[in-house]
Amino acid sequence: MVGAGLGPGLFQNMSSIFTPALQAAFGWSRGDIATAAGLGLIGALVAPLVGRLADRFGVRPVILGSMLLLAAGYLCLALLAGGLWQYHLGVLLIVMALPGTSSLSYGKLIAVAFRRQRGLALALGTSGLALMTMVAAPVLGTVVAQWGWRAGFVLLAVAGTVLALPPILLGIRGIPAAAAPPVVADAPLLPGVSAKEARRDRRFWLMVASALLVNLATTGLVTQLVPIGVDRGLGGGQAALLLTGFGVSAIAGRLLVGTLIDRFRPQPVAAAVALVSAAAFALLAGGAHGLVPLMLLVFLAGLMNGAENDLLPFLAARLFGLRAYAEIYGSAMPVALLGTALGIIGFGRLHDLFGNYAVALAIGSAALLAAATCFLLLPDRADASPN
């Protein structure tokens, strides 16, 4: 929970707080800022390599190196001098830290330690980001308003190292996946298939396609939530509350889906939640105004964001086992994060093109409908052996 809450995902959820200040400081448009953040996601291409390192050497060194890289990215952003390329560089460093501080690492720890209630365990572990989004949105908004955007980036750097790293390293002691796994002659340590075998399986591609589509919609929304609220007539403080509503939604989505997939087949559960979020996106595209209606719709729209962060690691372990879990998850991340990039860039650029977010939100609704279809088409594992 600590790792998920203070990792790179927090920057993704908080980035819209910095958007007005960066526009004022450097004259960048929302599309410029969104494109820079989206292009930085090319750093996710290192995810398969990070996964292989975690499978071979354990997740402890991967987490340590990634959290230090995250802090370097924040400090780079705090030192911006006006060049958009500097913003590109800072975001690139943050995104390169993402694989090692995501469910690629923490999901493997949880999957190894839990079996019967793995879905709920993953939901609780990954809920740290949603919890921190609720807490950090008003705090970071106040810091940026009182001391400026540079202080906001420094605060994130301190939180990711001084506050997060010591309890993380202490907390994972004794978990087998944390350290380098022992070599077992002529046999894999854990059941499952290799990453190469998984990538040849159509279930892998249906799984990552669903993640791409969910990320396109939900990440595009959360990275523009404050500007959306301002455009719909809310003040800055009220608009920031939408981030809190999104965080509450993500927790609810994780816990609801995590509990249900331990008891029922996960694919129809995921499809049902995706349909609810798709309907909320459609209603947002229709031009809803007012704090209460917007909070309700943001809550419903964000349910799938919370669910996806639980579903992808759960499905990776369920469908392909734990033998090469981190590398398989790492192979899925670049495709899933392509959806994140498309959402971030698309929502910002579509706003610049049309002057509002209606088209972007409608596309988000369509993407979630397509994700629901992918979940329904996704077969279960071919064999019945427990992983």
PDB file of N, CA, C and O in Angstrom, residues 40-78:
ATOM      1  N   GLY A  40       6.518  10.768 -22.466  1.00  0.00           N
ATOM      2  CA  GLY A  40       7.389  10.216 -21.441  1.00  0.00           C
ATOM      3  C   GLY A  40       7.126   8.754 -21.159  1.00  0.00           C
ATOM      4  O   GLY A  40       7.990   8.045 -20.621  1.00  0.00           O
ATOM      5  N   LEU A  41       5.948   8.262 -21.546  1.00  0.00           N
ATOM      6  CA  LEU A  41       5.608   6.873 -21.276  1.00  0.00           C
ATOM      7  C   LEU A  41       6.401   5.889 -22.117  1.00  0.00           C
ATOM      8  O   LEU A  41       6.289   4.675 -21.932  1.00  0.00           O
ATOM      9  N   ILE A  42       7.228   6.383 -23.047  1.00  0.00           N
ATOM     10  CA  ILE A  42       8.106   5.454 -23.755  1.00  0.00           C
ATOM     11  C   ILE A  42       9.082   4.786 -22.787  1.00  0.00           C
ATOM     12  O   ILE A  42       9.650   3.735 -23.084  1.00  0.00           O
ATOM     13  N   GLY A  43       9.257   5.396 -21.618  1.00  0.00           N
ATOM     14  CA  GLY A  43      10.091   4.764 -20.598  1.00  0.00           C
ATOM     15  C   GLY A  43       9.565   3.426 -20.155  1.00  0.00           C
ATOM     16  O   GLY A  43      10.311   2.590 -19.628  1.00  0.00           O
ATOM     17  N   ALA A  44       8.265   3.174 -20.369  1.00  0.00           N
ATOM     18  CA  ALA A  44       7.681   1.887 -19.993  1.00  0.00           C
ATOM     19  C   ALA A  44       8.200   0.744 -20.840  1.00  0.00           C
ATOM     20  O   ALA A  44       7.977  -0.426 -20.509  1.00  0.00           O
ATOM     21  N   LEU A  45       8.900   1.053 -21.925  1.00  0.00           N
ATOM     22  CA  LEU A  45       9.468  -0.008 -22.757  1.00  0.00           C
ATOM     23  C   LEU A  45      10.516  -0.818 -21.995  1.00  0.00           C
ATOM     24  O   LEU A  45      10.873  -1.919 -22.425  1.00  0.00           O
ATOM     25  N   VAL A  46      11.004  -0.275 -20.873  1.00  0.00           N
ATOM     26  CA  VAL A  46      11.972  -1.034 -20.079  1.00  0.00           C
ATOM     27  C   VAL A  46      11.282  -2.081 -19.210  1.00  0.00           C
ATOM     28  O   VAL A  46      11.958  -2.884 -18.562  1.00  0.00           O
ATOM     29  N   ALA A  47       9.940  -2.105 -19.189  1.00  0.00           N
ATOM     30  CA  ALA A  47       9.223  -2.992 -18.272  1.00  0.00           C
ATOM     31  C   ALA A  47       9.572  -4.467 -18.438  1.00  0.00           C
ATOM     32  O   ALA A  47       9.778  -5.167 -17.437  1.00  0.00           O
ATOM     33  N   PRO A  48       9.649  -5.022 -19.672  1.00  0.00           N
ATOM     34  CA  PRO A  48      10.015  -6.442 -19.766  1.00  0.00           C
ATOM     35  C   PRO A  48      11.388  -6.745 -19.161  1.00  0.00           C
ATOM     36  O   PRO A  48      11.581  -7.785 -18.518  1.00  0.00           O
ATOM     37  N   LEU A  49      12.347  -5.838 -19.368  1.00  0.00           N
ATOM     38  CA  LEU A  49      13.679  -6.041 -18.785  1.00  0.00           C
ATOM     39  C   LEU A  49      13.615  -5.979 -17.270  1.00  0.00           C
ATOM     40  O   LEU A  49      14.227  -6.806 -16.575  1.00  0.00           O
ATOM     41  N   VAL A  50      12.874  -5.015 -16.731  1.00  0.00           N
ATOM     42  CA  VAL A  50      12.727  -4.902 -15.272  1.00  0.00           C
ATOM     43  C   VAL A  50      12.069  -6.163 -14.713  1.00  0.00           C
ATOM     44  O   VAL A  50      12.474  -6.678 -13.664  1.00  0.00           O
ATOM     45  N   GLY A  51      11.066  -6.685 -15.428  1.00  0.00           N
ATOM     46  CA  GLY A  51      10.421  -7.914 -14.981  1.00  0.00           C
ATOM     47  C   GLY A  51      11.373  -9.091 -14.953  1.00  0.00           C
ATOM     48  O   GLY A  51      11.362  -9.900 -14.016  1.00  0.00           O
ATOM     49  N   ARG A  52      12.204  -9.187 -15.973  1.00  0.00           N
ATOM     50  CA  ARG A  52      13.182 -10.285 -15.996  1.00  0.00           C
ATOM     51  C   ARG A  52      14.161 -10.163 -14.833  1.00  0.00           C
ATOM     52  O   ARG A  52      14.522 -11.165 -14.196  1.00  0.00           O
ATOM     53  N   LEU A  53      14.601  -8.934 -14.540  1.00  0.00           N
ATOM     54  CA  LEU A  53      15.509  -8.723 -13.414  1.00  0.00           C
ATOM     55  C   LEU A  53      14.843  -9.098 -12.087  1.00  0.00           C
ATOM     56  O   LEU A  53      15.478  -9.700 -11.208  1.00  0.00           O
ATOM     57  N   ALA A  54      13.553  -8.749 -11.946  1.00  0.00           N
ATOM     58  CA  ALA A  54      12.848  -9.074 -10.704  1.00  0.00           C
ATOM     59  C   ALA A  54      12.692 -10.578 -10.542  1.00  0.00           C
ATOM     60  O   ALA A  54      12.806 -11.108  -9.426  1.00  0.00           O
ATOM     61  N   ASP A  55      12.426 -11.301 -11.638  1.00  0.00           N
ATOM     62  CA  ASP A  55      12.311 -12.753 -11.558  1.00  0.00           C
ATOM     63  C   ASP A  55      13.652 -13.402 -11.213  1.00  0.00           C
ATOM     64  O   ASP A  55      13.700 -14.419 -10.528  1.00  0.00           O
ATOM     65  N   ARG A  56      14.725 -12.805 -11.698  1.00  0.00           N
ATOM     66  CA  ARG A  56      16.040 -13.425 -11.511  1.00  0.00           C
ATOM     67  C   ARG A  56      16.701 -13.036 -10.197  1.00  0.00           C
ATOM     68  O   ARG A  56      17.294 -13.880  -9.516  1.00  0.00           O
ATOM     69  N   PHE A  57      16.605 -11.749  -9.816  1.00  0.00           N
ATOM     70  CA  PHE A  57      17.344 -11.258  -8.656  1.00  0.00           C
ATOM     71  C   PHE A  57      16.454 -10.882  -7.476  1.00  0.00           C
ATOM     72  O   PHE A  57      16.961 -10.502  -6.429  1.00  0.00           O
ATOM     73  N   GLY A  58      15.144 -10.965  -7.635  1.00  0.00           N
ATOM     74  CA  GLY A  58      14.241 -10.557  -6.574  1.00  0.00           C
ATOM     75  C   GLY A  58      13.817  -9.119  -6.744  1.00  0.00           C
ATOM     76  O   GLY A  58      14.429  -8.340  -7.487  1.00  0.00           O
ATOM     77  N   VAL A  59      12.756  -8.725  -6.051  1.00  0.00           N
ATOM     78  CA  VAL A  59      12.200  -7.395  -6.260  1.00  0.00           C
ATOM     79  C   VAL A  59      12.838  -6.322  -5.383  1.00  0.00           C
ATOM     80  O   VAL A  59      12.685  -5.131  -5.659  1.00  0.00           O
ATOM     81  N   ARG A  60      13.557  -6.701  -4.334  1.00  0.00           N
ATOM     82  CA  ARG A  60      14.116  -5.687  -3.430  1.00  0.00           C
ATOM     83  C   ARG A  60      15.037  -4.697  -4.154  1.00  0.00           C
ATOM     84  O   ARG A  60      14.847  -3.479  -4.050  1.00  0.00           O
ATOM     85  N   PRO A  61      16.076  -5.160  -4.893  1.00  0.00           N
ATOM     86  CA  PRO A  61      16.929  -4.186  -5.584  1.00  0.00           C
ATOM     87  C   PRO A  61      16.189  -3.410  -6.672  1.00  0.00           C
ATOM     88  O   PRO A  61      16.510  -2.251  -6.944  1.00  0.00           O
ATOM     89  N   VAL A  62      15.196  -4.045  -7.281  1.00  0.00           N
ATOM     90  CA  VAL A  62      14.412  -3.370  -8.317  1.00  0.00           C
ATOM     91  C   VAL A  62      13.613  -2.219  -7.710  1.00  0.00           C
ATOM     92  O   VAL A  62      13.574  -1.105  -8.245  1.00  0.00           O
ATOM     93  N   ILE A  63      12.977  -2.469  -6.566  1.00  0.00           N
ATOM     94  CA  ILE A  63      12.201  -1.421  -5.897  1.00  0.00           C
ATOM     95  C   ILE A  63      13.105  -0.276  -5.447  1.00  0.00           C
ATOM     96  O   ILE A  63      12.792   0.906  -5.637  1.00  0.00           O
ATOM     97  N   LEU A  64      14.245  -0.599  -4.855  1.00  0.00           N
ATOM     98  CA  LEU A  64      15.162   0.429  -4.365  1.00  0.00           C
ATOM     99  C   LEU A  64      15.628   1.339  -5.495  1.00  0.00           C
ATOM    100  O   LEU A  64      15.542   2.573  -5.402  1.00  0.00           O
ATOM    101  N   GLY A  65      16.123   0.747  -6.577  1.00  0.00           N
ATOM    102  CA  GLY A  65      16.606   1.552  -7.693  1.00  0.00           C
ATOM    103  C   GLY A  65      15.504   2.391  -8.319  1.00  0.00           C
ATOM    104  O   GLY A  65      15.718   3.553  -8.696  1.00  0.00           O
ATOM    105  N   SER A  66      14.315   1.826  -8.413  1.00  0.00           N
ATOM    106  CA  SER A  66      13.199   2.531  -9.052  1.00  0.00           C
ATOM    107  C   SER A  66      12.735   3.724  -8.218  1.00  0.00           C
ATOM    108  O   SER A  66      12.421   4.792  -8.761  1.00  0.00           O
ATOM    109  N   MET A  67      12.685   3.577  -6.896  1.00  0.00           N
ATOM    110  CA  MET A  67      12.247   4.684  -6.049  1.00  0.00           C
ATOM    111  C   MET A  67      13.251   5.835  -6.074  1.00  0.00           C
ATOM    112  O   MET A  67      12.873   7.011  -6.030  1.00  0.00           O
ATOM    113  N   LEU A  68      14.539   5.521  -6.166  1.00  0.00           N
ATOM    114  CA  LEU A  68      15.548   6.577  -6.270  1.00  0.00           C
ATOM    115  C   LEU A  68      15.442   7.281  -7.619  1.00  0.00           C
ATOM    116  O   LEU A  68      15.602   8.511  -7.716  1.00  0.00           O
ATOM    117  N   LEU A  69      15.152   6.521  -8.671  1.00  0.00           N
ATOM    118  CA  LEU A  69      14.959   7.122  -9.986  1.00  0.00           C
ATOM    119  C   LEU A  69      13.729   8.025  -9.992  1.00  0.00           C
ATOM    120  O   LEU A  69      13.722   9.098 -10.624  1.00  0.00           O
ATOM    121  N   LEU A  70      12.702   7.624  -9.278  1.00  0.00           N
ATOM    122  CA  LEU A  70      11.490   8.427  -9.156  1.00  0.00           C
ATOM    123  C   LEU A  70      11.799   9.782  -8.525  1.00  0.00           C
ATOM    124  O   LEU A  70      11.356  10.834  -9.011  1.00  0.00           O
ATOM    125  N   ALA A  71      12.563   9.776  -7.453  1.00  0.00           N
ATOM    126  CA  ALA A  71      12.933  11.031  -6.791  1.00  0.00           C
ATOM    127  C   ALA A  71      13.721  11.933  -7.731  1.00  0.00           C
ATOM    128  O   ALA A  71      13.518  13.158  -7.754  1.00  0.00           O
ATOM    129  N   ALA A  72      14.615  11.338  -8.526  1.00  0.00           N
ATOM    130  CA  ALA A  72      15.392  12.127  -9.486  1.00  0.00           C
ATOM    131  C   ALA A  72      14.478  12.794 -10.508  1.00  0.00           C
ATOM    132  O   ALA A  72      14.700  13.948 -10.909  1.00  0.00           O
ATOM    133  N   GLY A  73      13.432  12.079 -10.935  1.00  0.00           N
ATOM    134  CA  GLY A  73      12.484  12.655 -11.885  1.00  0.00           C
ATOM    135  C   GLY A  73      11.740  13.848 -11.301  1.00  0.00           C
ATOM    136  O   GLY A  73      11.573  14.886 -11.966  1.00  0.00           O
ATOM    137  N   TYR A  74      11.294  13.720 -10.057  1.00  0.00           N
ATOM    138  CA  TYR A  74      10.598  14.839  -9.411  1.00  0.00           C
ATOM    139  C   TYR A  74      11.508  16.060  -9.275  1.00  0.00           C
ATOM    140  O   TYR A  74      11.082  17.198  -9.502  1.00  0.00           O
ATOM    141  N   LEU A  75      12.758  15.833  -8.883  1.00  0.00           N
ATOM    142  CA  LEU A  75      13.678  16.956  -8.713  1.00  0.00           C
ATOM    143  C   LEU A  75      13.984  17.610 -10.058  1.00  0.00           C
ATOM    144  O   LEU A  75      14.172  18.840 -10.127  1.00  0.00           O
ATOM    145  N   CYS A  76      14.026  16.819 -11.112  1.00  0.00           N
ATOM    146  CA  CYS A  76      14.206  17.381 -12.449  1.00  0.00           C
ATOM    147  C   CYS A  76      13.050  18.322 -12.796  1.00  0.00           C
ATOM    148  O   CYS A  76      13.256  19.412 -13.347  1.00  0.00           O
ATOM    149  N   LEU A  77      11.824  17.925 -12.451  1.00  0.00           N
ATOM    150  CA  LEU A  77      10.658  18.771 -12.708  1.00  0.00           C
ATOM    151  C   LEU A  77      10.685  20.028 -11.841  1.00  0.00           C
ATOM    152  O   LEU A  77      10.255  21.096 -12.267  1.00  0.00           O
ATOM    153  N   ALA A  78      11.182  19.899 -10.622  1.00  0.00           N
ATOM    154  CA  ALA A  78      11.249  21.068  -9.737  1.00  0.00           C
ATOM    155  C   ALA A  78      12.220  22.125 -10.258  1.00  0.00           C
ATOM    156  O   ALA A  78      12.113  23.301  -9.902  1.00  0.00           O
TER     157      ALA A  78
END
